[in-house]
Coordinates of C-alpha atoms and ligand atoms in Angstrom, one line a residue:
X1 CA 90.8 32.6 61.6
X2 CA 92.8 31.9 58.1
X3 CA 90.1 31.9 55.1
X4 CA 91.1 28.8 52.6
X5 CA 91.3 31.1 49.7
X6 CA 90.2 28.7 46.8
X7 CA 90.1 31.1 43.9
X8 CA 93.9 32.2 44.4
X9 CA 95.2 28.5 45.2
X10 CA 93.1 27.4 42.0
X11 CA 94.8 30.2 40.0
X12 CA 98.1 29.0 41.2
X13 CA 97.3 25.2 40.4
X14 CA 95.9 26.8 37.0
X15 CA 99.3 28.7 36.4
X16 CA 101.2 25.1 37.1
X17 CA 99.0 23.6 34.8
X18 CA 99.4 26.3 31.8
X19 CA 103.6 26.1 32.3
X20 CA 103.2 22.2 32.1
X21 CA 100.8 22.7 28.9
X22 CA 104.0 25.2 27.4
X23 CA 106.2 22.3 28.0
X24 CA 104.3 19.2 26.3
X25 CA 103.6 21.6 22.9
X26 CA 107.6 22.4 23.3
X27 CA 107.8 19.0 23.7
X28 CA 105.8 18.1 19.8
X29 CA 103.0 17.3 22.0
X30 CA 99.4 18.7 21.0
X31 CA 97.5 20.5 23.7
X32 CA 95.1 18.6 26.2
X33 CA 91.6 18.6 25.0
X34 CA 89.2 18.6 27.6
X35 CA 85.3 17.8 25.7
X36 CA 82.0 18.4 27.8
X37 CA 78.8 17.5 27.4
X38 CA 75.6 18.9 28.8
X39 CA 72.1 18.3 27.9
X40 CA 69.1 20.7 28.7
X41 CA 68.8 24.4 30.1
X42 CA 69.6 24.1 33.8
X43 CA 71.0 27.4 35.1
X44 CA 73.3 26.5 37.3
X45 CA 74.8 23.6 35.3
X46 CA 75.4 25.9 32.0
X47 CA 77.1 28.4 34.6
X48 CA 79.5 25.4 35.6
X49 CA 80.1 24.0 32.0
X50 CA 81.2 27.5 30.1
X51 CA 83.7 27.8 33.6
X52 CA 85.1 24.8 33.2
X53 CA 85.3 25.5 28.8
X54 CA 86.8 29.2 29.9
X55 CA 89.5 27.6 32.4
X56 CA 90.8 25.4 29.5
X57 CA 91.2 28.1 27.1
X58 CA 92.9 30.1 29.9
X59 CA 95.5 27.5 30.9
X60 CA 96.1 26.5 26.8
X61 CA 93.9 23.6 26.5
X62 CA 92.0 22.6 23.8
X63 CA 88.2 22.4 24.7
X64 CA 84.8 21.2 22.9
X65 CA 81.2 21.9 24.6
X66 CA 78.6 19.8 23.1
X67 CA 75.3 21.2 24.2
X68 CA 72.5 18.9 23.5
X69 CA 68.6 19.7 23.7
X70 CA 66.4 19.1 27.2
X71 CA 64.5 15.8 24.8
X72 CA 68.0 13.5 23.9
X73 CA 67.2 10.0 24.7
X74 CA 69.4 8.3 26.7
X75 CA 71.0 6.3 23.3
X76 CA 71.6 9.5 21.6
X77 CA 73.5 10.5 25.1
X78 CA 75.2 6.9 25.1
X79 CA 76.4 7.2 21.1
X80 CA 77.9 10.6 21.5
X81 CA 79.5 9.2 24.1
X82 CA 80.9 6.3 21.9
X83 CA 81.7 8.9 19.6
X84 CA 84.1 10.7 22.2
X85 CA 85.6 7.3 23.3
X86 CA 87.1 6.6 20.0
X87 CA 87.9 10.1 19.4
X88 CA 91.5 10.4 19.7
X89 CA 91.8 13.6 19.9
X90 CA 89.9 14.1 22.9
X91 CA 92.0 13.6 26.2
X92 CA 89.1 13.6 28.7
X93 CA 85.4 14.4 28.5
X94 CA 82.7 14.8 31.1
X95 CA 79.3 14.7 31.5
X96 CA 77.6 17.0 33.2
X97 CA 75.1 15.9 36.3
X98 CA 72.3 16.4 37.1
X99 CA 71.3 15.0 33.5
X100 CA 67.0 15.7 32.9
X101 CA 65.2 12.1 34.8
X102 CA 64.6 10.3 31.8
X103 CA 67.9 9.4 31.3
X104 CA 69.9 6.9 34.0
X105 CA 72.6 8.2 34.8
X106 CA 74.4 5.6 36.3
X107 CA 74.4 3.9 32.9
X108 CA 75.4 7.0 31.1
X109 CA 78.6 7.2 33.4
X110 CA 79.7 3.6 33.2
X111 CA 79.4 4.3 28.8
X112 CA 82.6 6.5 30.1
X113 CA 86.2 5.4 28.8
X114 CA 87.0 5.5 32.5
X115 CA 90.8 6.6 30.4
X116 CA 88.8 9.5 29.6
X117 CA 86.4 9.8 32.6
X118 CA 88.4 12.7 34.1
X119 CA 85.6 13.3 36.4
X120 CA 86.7 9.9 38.3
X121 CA 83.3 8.8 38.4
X122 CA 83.3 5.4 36.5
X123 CA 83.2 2.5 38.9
X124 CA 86.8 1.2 37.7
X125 CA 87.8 4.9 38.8
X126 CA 86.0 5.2 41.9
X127 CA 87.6 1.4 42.7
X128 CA 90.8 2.2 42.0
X129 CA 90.5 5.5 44.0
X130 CA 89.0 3.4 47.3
X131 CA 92.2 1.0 46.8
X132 CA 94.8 3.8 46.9
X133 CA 95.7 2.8 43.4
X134 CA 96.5 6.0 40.8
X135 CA 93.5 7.2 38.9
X136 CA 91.6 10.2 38.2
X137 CA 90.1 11.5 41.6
X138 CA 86.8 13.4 41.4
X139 CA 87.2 17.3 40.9
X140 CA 86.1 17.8 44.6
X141 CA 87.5 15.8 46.9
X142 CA 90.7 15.6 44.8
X143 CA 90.3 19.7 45.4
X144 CA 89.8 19.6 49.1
X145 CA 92.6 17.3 49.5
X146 CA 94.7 19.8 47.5
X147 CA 93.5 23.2 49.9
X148 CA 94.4 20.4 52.9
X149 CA 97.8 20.1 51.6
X150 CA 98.8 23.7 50.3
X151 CA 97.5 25.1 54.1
X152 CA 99.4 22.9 55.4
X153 CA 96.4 21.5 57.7
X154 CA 97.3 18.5 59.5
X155 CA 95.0 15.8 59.2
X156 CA 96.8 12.5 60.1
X157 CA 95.2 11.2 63.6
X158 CA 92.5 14.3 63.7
X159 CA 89.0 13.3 63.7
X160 CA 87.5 14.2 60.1
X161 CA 83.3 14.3 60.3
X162 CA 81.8 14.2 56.7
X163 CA 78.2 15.0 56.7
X164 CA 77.0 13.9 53.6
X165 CA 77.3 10.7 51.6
X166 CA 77.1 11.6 47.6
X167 CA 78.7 9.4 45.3
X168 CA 80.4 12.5 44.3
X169 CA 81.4 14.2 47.7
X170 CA 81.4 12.7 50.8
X171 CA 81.7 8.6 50.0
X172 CA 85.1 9.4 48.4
X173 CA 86.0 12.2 50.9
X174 CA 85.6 9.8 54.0
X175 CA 87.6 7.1 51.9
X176 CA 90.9 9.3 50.5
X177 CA 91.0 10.7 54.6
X178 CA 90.8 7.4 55.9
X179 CA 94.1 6.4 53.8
X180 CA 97.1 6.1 54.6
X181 CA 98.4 9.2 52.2
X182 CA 99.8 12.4 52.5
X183 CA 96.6 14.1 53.5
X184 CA 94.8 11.6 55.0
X185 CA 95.4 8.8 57.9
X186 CA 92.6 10.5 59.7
X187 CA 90.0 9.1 61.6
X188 CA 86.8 9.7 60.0
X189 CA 83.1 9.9 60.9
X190 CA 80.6 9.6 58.0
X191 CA 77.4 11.1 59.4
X192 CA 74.2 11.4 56.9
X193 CA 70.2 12.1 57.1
X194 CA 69.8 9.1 59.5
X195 CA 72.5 9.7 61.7
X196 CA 71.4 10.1 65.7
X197 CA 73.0 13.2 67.5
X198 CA 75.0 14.5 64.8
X199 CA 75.4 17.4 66.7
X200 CA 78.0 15.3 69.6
X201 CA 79.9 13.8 66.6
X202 CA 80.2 17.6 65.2
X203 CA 81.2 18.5 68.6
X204 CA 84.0 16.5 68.5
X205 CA 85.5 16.8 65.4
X206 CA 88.6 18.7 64.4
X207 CA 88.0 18.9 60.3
X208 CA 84.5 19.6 59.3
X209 CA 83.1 18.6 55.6
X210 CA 79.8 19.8 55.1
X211 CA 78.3 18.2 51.7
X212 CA 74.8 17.9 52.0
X213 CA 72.6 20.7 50.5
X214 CA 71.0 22.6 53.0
X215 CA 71.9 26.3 53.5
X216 CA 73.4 27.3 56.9
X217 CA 73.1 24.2 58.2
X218 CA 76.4 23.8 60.7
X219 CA 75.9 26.3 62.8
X220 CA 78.3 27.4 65.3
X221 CA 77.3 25.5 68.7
X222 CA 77.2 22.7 66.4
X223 CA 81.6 22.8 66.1
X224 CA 84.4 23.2 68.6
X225 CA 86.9 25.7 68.8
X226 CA 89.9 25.8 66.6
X227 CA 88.2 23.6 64.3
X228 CA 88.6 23.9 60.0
X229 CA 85.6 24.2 58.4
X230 CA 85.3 22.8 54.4
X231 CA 82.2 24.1 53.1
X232 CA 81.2 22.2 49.9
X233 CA 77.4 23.6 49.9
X234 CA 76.6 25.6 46.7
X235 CA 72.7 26.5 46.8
X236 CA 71.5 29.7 45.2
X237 CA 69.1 31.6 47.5
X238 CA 66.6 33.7 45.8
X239 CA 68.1 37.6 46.6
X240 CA 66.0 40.2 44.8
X241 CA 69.2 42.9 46.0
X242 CA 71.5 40.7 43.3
X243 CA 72.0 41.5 40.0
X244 CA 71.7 38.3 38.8
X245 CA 68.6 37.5 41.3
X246 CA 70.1 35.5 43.9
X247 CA 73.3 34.7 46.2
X248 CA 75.1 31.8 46.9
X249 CA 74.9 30.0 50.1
X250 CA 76.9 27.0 51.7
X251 CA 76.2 24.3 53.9
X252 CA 77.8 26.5 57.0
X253 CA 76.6 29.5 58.8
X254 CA 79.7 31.2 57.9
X255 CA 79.6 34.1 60.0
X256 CA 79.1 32.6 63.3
X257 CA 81.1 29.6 62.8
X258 CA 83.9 31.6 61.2
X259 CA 84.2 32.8 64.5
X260 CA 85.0 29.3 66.3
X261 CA 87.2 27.9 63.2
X262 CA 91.0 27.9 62.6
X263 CA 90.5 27.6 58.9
X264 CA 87.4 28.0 57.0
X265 CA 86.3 28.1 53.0
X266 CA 84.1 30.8 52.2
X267 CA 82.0 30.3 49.5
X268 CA 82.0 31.4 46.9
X269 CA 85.7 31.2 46.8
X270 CA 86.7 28.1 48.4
X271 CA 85.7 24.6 47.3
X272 CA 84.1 25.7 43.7
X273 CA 87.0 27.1 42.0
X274 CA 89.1 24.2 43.1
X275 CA 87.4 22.1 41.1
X276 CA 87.8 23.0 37.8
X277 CA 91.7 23.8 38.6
X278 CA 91.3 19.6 39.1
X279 CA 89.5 18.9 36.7
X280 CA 92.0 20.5 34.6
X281 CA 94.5 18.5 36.3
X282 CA 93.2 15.2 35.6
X283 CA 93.1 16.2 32.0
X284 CA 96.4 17.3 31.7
X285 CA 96.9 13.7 33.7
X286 CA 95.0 11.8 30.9
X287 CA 96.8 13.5 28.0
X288 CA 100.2 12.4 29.3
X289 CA 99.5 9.3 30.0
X290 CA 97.5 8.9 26.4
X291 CA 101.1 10.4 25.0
X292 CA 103.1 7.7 27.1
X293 CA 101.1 5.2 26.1
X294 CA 101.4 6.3 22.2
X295 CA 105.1 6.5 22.7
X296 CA 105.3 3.2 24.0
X297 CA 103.3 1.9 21.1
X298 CA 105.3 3.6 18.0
Ligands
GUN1 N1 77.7 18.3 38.7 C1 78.1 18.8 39.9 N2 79.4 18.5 40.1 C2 79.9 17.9 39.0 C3 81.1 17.4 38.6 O1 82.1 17.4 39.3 N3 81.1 16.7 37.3 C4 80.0 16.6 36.6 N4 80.2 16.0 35.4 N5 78.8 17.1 36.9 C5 78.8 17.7 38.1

């Protein structure tokens, strides 16, 4: 069993990204500048945010947090957005989700320059993405695909099963595998909450995504031998033993079906930290084309 190690190939992507950053200010270029915007107190999300702000100042970005308080109405949310759009010296920005209920967010990310939307979740973005055409790919997938291709896991004519079907996670997972790409032309099964018998699709699958948000939920007579495991699950489990007060869990019973699996993420350390190594790279992505297009203008 080879352990997908996402924290060392999200340093390495980091490191690319940080040598590409010392070229463009060689260059005369300013630095990316990645802004993010959270509103309200939610743990978890604050713990994501200040990651994502750290990782820019690591790799030489420029970075802006805007926190905003639990009671924003959904136009103050949408006119600091404005404010972002026309900002020019903001590359990218993103919004972090879950936002608190009285706000839509569906209408907060289509307020998105999707030029800007680095998350990739505008629908021009998400369209784009589902026609193969070159955009910003959402921080997860876009980091799955990327531990896929740096392991060297084949995954053309393999059967992928996706279980889960988040606008975020598994919808675009079970679209990029399905193309014909370098990791993808595979032939995917999108299973979900209604699905009948998901444990004989499991059973037949060679790459398993498990995005849906319930602890330990693959277990290991649910997967075949020799199968690789993707583990997108991030719940914390209340662990009075922690320092912090609880432990991270993922969607996989990791210790049984480690011992099936070819490849497996563990988590923490697999899918998370690849994310904000993407997320960096679709900044990185926006600033140069933001500089080609200025070039191109002047
Ligand atoms: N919440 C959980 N994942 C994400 C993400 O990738 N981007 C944003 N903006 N919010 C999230």
């Amino acid at each position: 069993m080879i352990l997908l190690d996402g924290k060392k190939t999200a340093a390495e992507i980091k490191e690319e990204v940080a040598l590409e950053v010392r070229d463009l200010k060689n260059n005369g270029y300013n630095a990316p500048h990645l802004a993010a915007i959270i509103v309200g107190n939610s743990g978890a999300s604050i713990t994501y945010v200040n990651a994502k702000v750290k990782a820019c100042e690591r790799v030489g970005f420029e970075s802006t947090l805007i926190r905003l308080p639990e009671e924003t109405t959904e136009d103050e949310l949408l006119n600091e957005i404005a404010v972002l759009n026309v900002d020019n010296d903001i590359d990218g920005f993103i919004v972090q989700l879950p936002l608190p209920k009285h706000i839509n967010e569906q209408k907060v990310i289509m307020a998105v320059d999707p030029d800007k939307d680095v998350d990739g979740f505008h629908p021009t973005n998400v369209g784009k993405m589902a026609l193969n055409l070159p955009t910003f790919i959402s921080a997860t997938p876009y980091g799955i695909l990327e531990l896929l291709e740096r392991y060297t896991i084949e995954t053309s004519g393999k059967h992928v099963v996706i279980i889960g079907r988040s606008h975020i996670v598994g919808s675009p997972m079970s679209i990029l595998l399905s193309q014909k790409r370098k990791v993808g032309n595979a032939t995917v099964t999108m299973c979900h909450s209604r699905t009948k018998n998901l444990k004989e699709i499991t059973l037949q699958a060679d790459i398993i995504v498990a995005a849906i948000g319930i602890p330990e939920f693959l277990k290991a007579d649910m997967v075949k031998d020799h199968v690789t495991i993707i583990d997108v699950g991030i719940t914390r489990l209340a662990d009075s033993s922690k320092k912090n007060g609880f432990r991270l869990v993922g969607d996989v019973a990791f210790d049984e079906v480690s011992k099936k699996a070819d490849f497996i993420t563990p988590v923490p350390g697999g899918v998370g930290p690849m994310t904000i190594a993407m997320l960096l790279k679709n900044t990185l992505l926006a600033c140069k084309r933001k500089n080609i297009n200025e070039n191109h203008k002047s």
